[in-house]
mmCIF file of C-alpha atoms in Angstrom:
data_model
loop_
_atom_site.group_PDB
_atom_site.id
_atom_site.type_symbol
_atom_site.label_atom_id
_atom_site.label_comp_id
_atom_site.label_asym_id
_atom_site.label_seq_id
_atom_site.Cartn_x
_atom_site.Cartn_y
_atom_site.Cartn_z
ATOM 1 C CA MET A 1 -6.801 6.948 5.214
ATOM 2 C CA ALA A 2 -9.916 5.665 6.999
ATOM 3 C CA GLU A 3 -9.253 8.015 9.902
ATOM 4 C CA GLU A 4 -8.990 11.061 7.649
ATOM 5 C CA LEU A 5 -12.213 10.119 5.860
ATOM 6 C CA VAL A 6 -13.984 9.764 9.198
ATOM 7 C CA ARG A 7 -12.688 13.205 10.207
ATOM 8 C CA GLN A 8 -14.230 14.608 7.041
ATOM 9 C CA GLY A 9 -17.620 13.093 7.832
ATOM 10 C CA ALA A 10 -17.628 10.036 5.594
ATOM 11 C CA HIS A 11 -19.377 6.770 6.400
ATOM 12 C CA VAL A 12 -16.509 4.301 6.185
ATOM 13 C CA ALA A 13 -16.178 0.575 5.530
ATOM 14 C CA ILE A 14 -12.827 -1.188 5.889
ATOM 15 C CA CYS A 15 -11.655 -4.648 4.927
ATOM 16 C CA GLY A 16 -8.521 -6.721 5.443
ATOM 17 C CA ARG A 17 -7.430 -10.334 5.690
ATOM 18 C CA ASP A 18 -6.408 -10.155 9.354
ATOM 19 C CA ALA A 19 -9.505 -10.199 11.562
ATOM 20 C CA GLY A 20 -7.507 -8.914 14.527
ATOM 21 C CA ALA A 21 -6.163 -5.945 12.575
ATOM 22 C CA VAL A 22 -9.646 -5.075 11.295
ATOM 23 C CA SER A 23 -11.046 -5.258 14.827
ATOM 24 C CA ARG A 24 -8.266 -3.043 16.202
ATOM 25 C CA ALA A 25 -8.806 -0.497 13.433
ATOM 26 C CA MET A 26 -12.535 -0.364 14.157
ATOM 27 C CA HIS A 27 -11.819 0.103 17.868
ATOM 28 C CA LEU A 28 -9.332 2.915 17.166
ATOM 29 C CA LEU A 29 -11.796 4.748 14.933
ATOM 30 C CA LEU A 30 -14.552 4.352 17.507
ATOM 31 C CA SER A 31 -12.410 5.455 20.463
ATOM 32 C CA ARG A 32 -10.784 8.396 18.675
ATOM 33 C CA HIS A 33 -13.731 9.689 16.658
ATOM 34 C CA GLY A 34 -16.864 7.876 17.797
ATOM 35 C CA ALA A 35 -17.168 6.462 14.283
ATOM 36 C CA ASP A 36 -19.395 3.439 13.718
ATOM 37 C CA VAL A 37 -17.365 1.782 10.966
ATOM 38 C CA LEU A 38 -18.314 -1.295 8.972
ATOM 39 C CA GLY A 39 -15.397 -3.721 9.073
ATOM 40 C CA GLU A 40 -14.993 -7.203 7.625
ATOM 41 C CA ALA A 41 -12.131 -9.682 7.474
ATOM 42 C CA ARG A 42 -11.939 -10.990 3.912
ATOM 43 C CA ASP A 43 -9.334 -11.899 1.311
ATOM 44 C CA LEU A 44 -10.063 -9.416 -1.463
ATOM 45 C CA GLY A 45 -7.656 -11.298 -3.715
ATOM 46 C CA LYS A 46 -10.520 -13.771 -4.158
ATOM 47 C CA GLU A 47 -13.288 -12.530 -6.437
ATOM 48 C CA GLU A 48 -16.124 -13.988 -4.388
ATOM 49 C CA GLU A 49 -14.767 -12.432 -1.177
ATOM 50 C CA ALA A 50 -14.517 -8.999 -2.777
ATOM 51 C CA ARG A 51 -18.050 -9.310 -4.104
ATOM 52 C CA ALA A 52 -19.364 -10.291 -0.668
ATOM 53 C CA PHE A 53 -17.675 -7.299 0.954
ATOM 54 C CA ILE A 54 -19.119 -4.865 -1.585
ATOM 55 C CA GLU A 55 -22.566 -6.383 -1.069
ATOM 56 C CA SER A 56 -22.223 -5.747 2.672
ATOM 57 C CA VAL A 57 -21.217 -2.137 2.038
ATOM 58 C CA VAL A 58 -24.161 -1.507 -0.280
ATOM 59 C CA ALA A 59 -26.574 -3.173 2.148
ATOM 60 C CA ARG A 60 -25.325 -0.851 4.899
ATOM 61 C CA PHE A 61 -24.887 2.438 3.027
ATOM 62 C CA GLY A 62 -26.919 2.115 -0.176
ATOM 63 C CA ARG A 63 -24.197 3.201 -2.606
ATOM 64 C CA ILE A 64 -20.461 3.819 -2.900
ATOM 65 C CA ASP A 65 -19.145 7.330 -3.492
ATOM 66 C CA LEU A 66 -15.447 6.622 -2.953
ATOM 67 C CA LEU A 67 -13.532 3.367 -3.331
ATOM 68 C CA VAL A 68 -9.952 3.294 -2.036
ATOM 69 C CA ASN A 69 -7.811 0.331 -3.067
ATOM 70 C CA ASN A 70 -4.945 0.303 -0.595
ATOM 71 C CA ALA A 71 -4.464 -3.383 0.234
ATOM 72 C CA GLY A 72 -1.183 -5.125 -0.284
ATOM 73 C CA VAL A 73 1.818 -7.050 0.959
ATOM 74 C CA ILE A 74 5.497 -6.150 0.816
ATOM 75 C CA GLN A 75 8.100 -8.847 0.178
ATOM 76 C CA VAL A 76 11.745 -7.832 0.590
ATOM 77 C CA ALA A 77 14.171 -10.417 -0.761
ATOM 78 C CA PRO A 78 16.795 -10.990 -3.464
ATOM 79 C CA LEU A 79 15.714 -12.760 -6.641
ATOM 80 C CA ASP A 80 17.256 -16.086 -5.599
ATOM 81 C CA MET A 81 14.891 -16.304 -2.617
ATOM 82 C CA LEU A 82 11.752 -15.870 -4.745
ATOM 83 C CA ASP A 83 9.697 -18.231 -6.856
ATOM 84 C CA VAL A 84 6.538 -18.027 -8.951
ATOM 85 C CA ALA A 85 4.351 -18.861 -5.954
ATOM 86 C CA LYS A 86 5.641 -15.815 -4.057
ATOM 87 C CA LEU A 87 5.086 -13.605 -7.099
ATOM 88 C CA ASP A 88 1.545 -14.949 -7.308
ATOM 89 C CA GLU A 89 0.971 -13.993 -3.660
ATOM 90 C CA ALA A 90 2.077 -10.445 -4.391
ATOM 91 C CA MET A 91 -0.147 -10.233 -7.469
ATOM 92 C CA ARG A 92 -3.138 -11.594 -5.580
ATOM 93 C CA SER A 93 -2.761 -9.136 -2.717
ATOM 94 C CA ASN A 94 -1.576 -6.031 -4.544
ATOM 95 C CA PHE A 95 -3.253 -6.330 -7.953
ATOM 96 C CA TRP A 96 -6.171 -8.744 -7.839
ATOM 97 C CA SER A 97 -7.547 -7.290 -4.617
ATOM 98 C CA ALA A 98 -7.898 -3.932 -6.381
ATOM 99 C CA ALA A 99 -9.254 -5.438 -9.591
ATOM 100 C CA ASN A 100 -11.769 -7.682 -7.816
ATOM 101 C CA THR A 101 -13.047 -4.930 -5.541
ATOM 102 C CA THR A 102 -13.309 -2.388 -8.344
ATOM 103 C CA PHE A 103 -15.270 -4.652 -10.670
ATOM 104 C CA ALA A 104 -17.579 -5.669 -7.829
ATOM 105 C CA ALA A 105 -18.172 -2.007 -6.944
ATOM 106 C CA LEU A 106 -18.777 -0.625 -10.445
ATOM 107 C CA PRO A 107 -22.553 -1.299 -10.531
ATOM 108 C CA HIS A 108 -22.963 0.438 -7.161
ATOM 109 C CA LEU A 109 -20.989 3.634 -7.700
ATOM 110 C CA GLY A 110 -22.922 6.822 -7.091
ATOM 111 C CA ALA A 111 -23.068 9.770 -9.466
ATOM 112 C CA ASP A 112 -19.707 11.547 -9.693
ATOM 113 C CA ALA A 113 -18.033 8.705 -7.775
ATOM 114 C CA ARG A 114 -14.305 8.444 -7.179
ATOM 115 C CA ILE A 115 -11.882 5.512 -7.251
ATOM 116 C CA VAL A 116 -8.454 5.883 -5.639
ATOM 117 C CA ASN A 117 -5.745 3.328 -6.364
ATOM 118 C CA VAL A 118 -2.763 3.624 -4.047
ATOM 119 C CA THR A 119 0.102 2.164 -6.065
ATOM 120 C CA SER A 120 3.772 2.939 -5.408
ATOM 121 C CA VAL A 121 6.847 4.506 -6.893
ATOM 122 C CA GLY A 122 7.648 0.807 -7.355
ATOM 123 C CA GLY A 123 4.880 0.794 -9.964
ATOM 124 C CA ARG A 124 6.820 3.362 -12.013
ATOM 125 C CA VAL A 125 10.439 2.300 -11.539
ATOM 126 C CA PRO A 126 12.071 -1.036 -10.625
ATOM 127 C CA LEU A 127 13.089 -1.470 -6.995
ATOM 128 C CA PRO A 128 15.877 -3.987 -6.204
ATOM 129 C CA HIS A 129 14.992 -6.790 -3.784
ATOM 130 C CA MET A 130 11.276 -6.021 -4.240
ATOM 131 C CA LEU A 131 10.512 -7.858 -7.485
ATOM 132 C CA GLY A 132 7.088 -9.229 -6.555
ATOM 133 C CA TYR A 133 5.998 -5.908 -5.115
ATOM 134 C CA THR A 134 7.271 -3.979 -8.132
ATOM 135 C CA ALA A 135 5.658 -6.305 -10.689
ATOM 136 C CA SER A 136 2.288 -6.186 -8.926
ATOM 137 C CA LYS A 137 2.381 -2.397 -8.546
ATOM 138 C CA PHE A 138 3.260 -1.939 -12.229
ATOM 139 C CA ALA A 139 0.159 -4.008 -13.006
ATOM 140 C CA MET A 140 -1.916 -1.885 -10.644
ATOM 141 C CA VAL A 141 -0.753 1.331 -12.326
ATOM 142 C CA GLY A 142 -1.850 -0.067 -15.684
ATOM 143 C CA LEU A 143 -5.226 -1.076 -14.278
ATOM 144 C CA SER A 144 -5.739 2.323 -12.695
ATOM 145 C CA GLU A 145 -4.817 4.340 -15.773
ATOM 146 C CA GLY A 146 -6.961 2.120 -17.989
ATOM 147 C CA LEU A 147 -9.940 2.551 -15.675
ATOM 148 C CA ALA A 148 -9.398 6.317 -15.648
ATOM 149 C CA ALA A 149 -9.616 6.426 -19.433
ATOM 150 C CA GLU A 150 -12.797 4.356 -19.676
ATOM 151 C CA LEU A 151 -14.786 5.491 -16.644
ATOM 152 C CA ARG A 152 -14.462 9.253 -16.949
ATOM 153 C CA ALA A 153 -17.252 9.405 -19.542
ATOM 154 C CA ARG A 154 -19.570 7.847 -16.941
ATOM 155 C CA GLY A 155 -18.740 10.533 -14.411
ATOM 156 C CA THR A 156 -16.443 8.305 -12.338
ATOM 157 C CA LYS A 157 -12.975 9.750 -11.856
ATOM 158 C CA VAL A 158 -10.009 7.537 -11.037
ATOM 159 C CA THR A 159 -6.930 8.812 -9.209
ATOM 160 C CA THR A 160 -3.654 6.899 -9.412
ATOM 161 C CA VAL A 161 -1.555 7.576 -6.313
ATOM 162 C CA VAL A 162 2.202 7.071 -6.677
ATOM 163 C CA PRO A 163 3.817 7.461 -3.253
ATOM 164 C CA GLY A 164 7.390 7.005 -2.234
ATOM 165 C CA PRO A 165 7.999 5.258 1.108
ATOM 166 C CA MET A 166 5.172 6.163 3.481
ATOM 167 C CA ARG A 167 5.864 6.443 7.188
ATOM 168 C CA THR A 168 3.187 4.038 8.430
ATOM 169 C CA GLY A 169 5.345 1.489 10.261
ATOM 170 C CA SER A 170 4.370 -1.084 7.631
ATOM 171 C CA PHE A 171 7.888 -2.544 7.697
ATOM 172 C CA TYR A 172 6.801 -4.455 10.815
ATOM 173 C CA ASN A 173 4.274 -6.341 8.670
ATOM 174 C CA ALA A 174 6.480 -6.644 5.582
ATOM 175 C CA GLU A 175 7.938 -10.080 4.821
ATOM 176 C CA PHE A 176 11.702 -10.577 4.667
ATOM 177 C CA LEU A 177 13.512 -13.532 3.093
ATOM 178 C CA GLY A 178 17.157 -14.477 2.726
ATOM 179 C CA ARG A 179 19.286 -12.536 5.199
ATOM 180 C CA GLN A 180 16.228 -11.337 7.043
ATOM 181 C CA ARG A 181 17.892 -9.068 9.600
ATOM 182 C CA GLU A 182 19.988 -7.283 6.988
ATOM 183 C CA GLU A 183 17.016 -6.851 4.657
ATOM 184 C CA PHE A 184 14.935 -5.507 7.536
ATOM 185 C CA ALA A 185 17.675 -3.028 8.446
ATOM 186 C CA TRP A 186 17.863 -1.171 5.136
ATOM 187 C CA PHE A 187 14.141 -1.291 4.408
ATOM 188 C CA SER A 188 12.971 -0.156 7.844
ATOM 189 C CA VAL A 189 15.398 2.775 7.941
ATOM 190 C CA LEU A 190 14.415 3.872 4.417
ATOM 191 C CA SER A 191 10.750 3.746 5.476
ATOM 192 C CA SER A 192 11.328 5.828 8.619
ATOM 193 C CA LEU A 193 13.695 8.679 7.866
ATOM 194 C CA PRO A 194 12.266 12.114 7.041
ATOM 195 C CA LEU A 195 12.841 13.386 3.486
ATOM 196 C CA LEU A 196 13.013 9.786 2.262
ATOM 197 C CA SER A 197 9.555 8.919 3.636
ATOM 198 C CA ILE A 198 6.302 10.856 3.885
ATOM 199 C CA ASP A 199 4.084 11.164 6.949
ATOM 200 C CA ALA A 200 0.977 8.973 6.638
ATOM 201 C CA GLU A 201 -1.464 11.655 7.807
ATOM 202 C CA VAL A 202 -0.081 14.206 5.371
ATOM 203 C CA ALA A 203 -0.310 11.620 2.591
ATOM 204 C CA ALA A 204 -3.922 10.776 3.473
ATOM 205 C CA ARG A 205 -4.994 14.418 3.307
ATOM 206 C CA ARG A 206 -3.299 14.917 -0.057
ATOM 207 C CA ILE A 207 -4.811 11.749 -1.480
ATOM 208 C CA ILE A 208 -8.339 12.672 -0.432
ATOM 209 C CA ARG A 209 -7.922 16.210 -1.767
ATOM 210 C CA ALA A 210 -6.710 14.817 -5.105
ATOM 211 C CA ALA A 211 -9.736 12.509 -5.245
ATOM 212 C CA ARG A 212 -12.132 15.391 -4.547
ATOM 213 C CA GLU A 213 -10.495 17.395 -7.328
ATOM 214 C CA GLY A 214 -10.732 14.444 -9.716
ATOM 215 C CA ARG A 215 -7.001 14.419 -10.439
ATOM 216 C CA ARG A 216 -5.792 11.533 -12.564
ATOM 217 C CA GLU A 217 -2.467 11.126 -10.784
ATOM 218 C CA VAL A 218 -0.699 12.349 -7.676
ATOM 219 C CA HIS A 219 2.910 11.690 -6.640
ATOM 220 C CA LEU A 220 3.742 11.850 -2.944
ATOM 221 C CA GLY A 221 7.066 12.518 -1.265
ATOM 222 C CA LEU A 222 10.474 13.395 -2.641
ATOM 223 C CA VAL A 223 11.205 9.812 -3.711
ATOM 224 C CA GLY A 224 7.774 9.417 -5.309
ATOM 225 C CA ARG A 225 8.299 12.568 -7.372
ATOM 226 C CA LEU A 226 11.982 12.302 -8.229
ATOM 227 C CA LEU A 227 12.561 8.669 -9.231
ATOM 228 C CA PRO A 228 9.963 8.511 -12.059
ATOM 229 C CA VAL A 229 11.388 11.735 -13.535
ATOM 230 C CA LEU A 230 14.950 10.404 -13.436
ATOM 231 C CA HIS A 231 13.820 7.097 -14.926
ATOM 232 C CA GLY A 232 12.047 8.890 -17.774
ATOM 233 C CA LEU A 233 14.884 11.297 -18.555
ATOM 234 C CA ALA A 234 17.797 8.856 -18.292
ATOM 235 C CA PRO A 235 16.574 5.237 -18.328
ATOM 236 C CA ARG A 236 20.005 3.765 -19.064
ATOM 237 C CA LEU A 237 21.666 5.678 -16.235
ATOM 238 C CA PHE A 238 18.809 4.779 -13.925
ATOM 239 C CA GLY A 239 19.293 1.111 -14.807
ATOM 240 C CA MET A 240 22.979 1.365 -13.947
ATOM 241 C CA VAL A 241 22.098 2.892 -10.574
ATOM 242 C CA THR A 242 19.581 0.168 -9.692
ATOM 243 C CA THR A 243 22.094 -2.499 -10.750
ATOM 244 C CA ALA A 244 24.647 -0.959 -8.397
ATOM 245 C CA MET A 245 22.046 -0.827 -5.622
ATOM 246 C CA ALA A 246 21.251 -4.515 -6.102
ATOM 247 C CA ARG A 247 24.947 -5.346 -5.681
ATOM 248 C CA LEU A 248 25.159 -3.320 -2.472
ATOM 249 C CA LEU A 249 22.102 -4.925 -0.885
ATOM 250 C CA PRO A 250 22.441 -8.171 1.121
ATOM 251 C CA PRO A 251 23.324 -11.305 -0.881
ATOM 252 C CA PRO A 252 21.006 -14.342 -0.800
ATOM 253 C CA GLY A 253 20.890 -16.176 2.507
ATOM 254 C CA HIS A 254 20.493 -19.844 3.230
ATOM 255 C CA SER A 255 17.186 -19.662 5.073
ATOM 256 C CA PRO A 256 14.007 -20.120 3.002
ATOM 257 C CA GLU A 257 11.895 -18.889 5.914
ATOM 258 C CA ARG A 258 9.969 -15.656 5.625
ATOM 259 C CA TRP A 259 9.890 -13.464 8.700
ATOM 260 C CA LYS A 260 7.673 -10.500 9.335
ATOM 261 C CA GLY A 261 9.455 -7.398 10.500
ATOM 262 C CA ARG A 262 8.012 -7.584 13.994
ATOM 263 C CA GLU A 263 9.422 -11.126 14.360
ATOM 264 C CA ILE A 264 13.001 -10.132 13.600
ATOM 265 C CA ASN A 265 15.407 -9.863 16.517
ATOM 266 C CA SER A 266 16.977 -6.540 15.608
ATOM 267 C CA THR A 267 18.515 -3.725 17.611
ATOM 268 C CA LEU A 268 16.828 -1.158 15.360
ATOM 269 C CA PRO A 269 13.291 -0.990 16.863
ATOM 270 C CA GLY A 270 13.336 1.754 19.472
ATOM 271 C CA SER A 271 16.530 3.314 18.097
ATOM 272 C CA PHE A 272 16.695 6.889 16.842
ATOM 273 C CA LEU A 273 16.834 5.582 13.247
ATOM 274 C CA LEU A 274 13.333 4.133 13.560
ATOM 275 C CA GLY A 275 11.921 6.736 15.940
ATOM 276 C CA LEU A 276 9.393 8.154 13.488
ATOM 277 C CA GLY A 277 8.629 4.724 12.044
ATOM 278 C CA ASP A 278 7.962 3.220 15.477
ATOM 279 C CA ARG A 279 5.607 6.064 16.352
ATOM 280 C CA ALA A 280 3.821 5.690 13.025
ATOM 281 C CA ALA A 281 3.429 1.951 13.616
ATOM 282 C CA ARG A 282 1.700 2.581 16.939
ATOM 283 C CA GLU A 283 -0.591 5.175 15.386
ATOM 284 C CA ASN A 284 -1.421 3.135 12.276
ATOM 285 C CA ASN A 285 -2.274 -0.281 13.704
ATOM 286 C CA GLU A 286 0.962 -1.942 12.535
ATOM 287 C CA GLU A 287 1.782 -3.731 15.816
ATOM 288 C CA PRO A 288 5.425 -2.828 16.526
ATOM 289 C CA PRO A 289 7.285 -5.189 18.876
ATOM 290 C CA VAL A 290 6.995 -4.311 22.565
#
């Protein structure tokens, strides 16, 4: 997203919790496009950190014309491997980061400003083995649609983005609990295969175009378009399908440890199943295993 905005001539500021990832992203944008990007390592799930970041942006650029809330974590695990603390982590990263940053930015939005909230198809329909992610994305959809209703009269237009799996290589930074290798296998393949996942660059262009046009909502990818329609037309049948999916997915394991995808000893990285996902990870600063 930052790269596409730079291509279109925007002055860009980026923020993330991982200082190394922020530094690498800044280096990539500088080396590829000569872009002097403002980057800070902060936990936007904390109100004071979000406020400090927005203050830095305003001090550098004077105002904010476009705010993109795209932060988040992905936890992949059966219910028995979760607890309230893990749900709170998902809410803090996926929901509160967007809420904190938006409220901090509101006084500094320029005329005809735009806010983009990148949610998920998991914010429209339940996804088995992704309870924390789904709950936090449902909350983010509600926040985004509520903001759209109240801010439009001020000239600020809010776009809710509902993508299916995006081919960014993010499965290497997702967290897996329970039977970690088995959970990694299904999730990484789903996030890599064409038709089931959407190319990150294509998604970025569509998102930015939707923001320019002031669209309230945009669905990306076959999964992002199809699942909400099926859920709305036949909720009972959809519930039966997700119940069956939950039974087919790996049962709870005995290990309480959480592993990131890049830490999992799997034969999948480098295989043809993850070919597109591995390439996307290299292009999108997701640190695939070497």
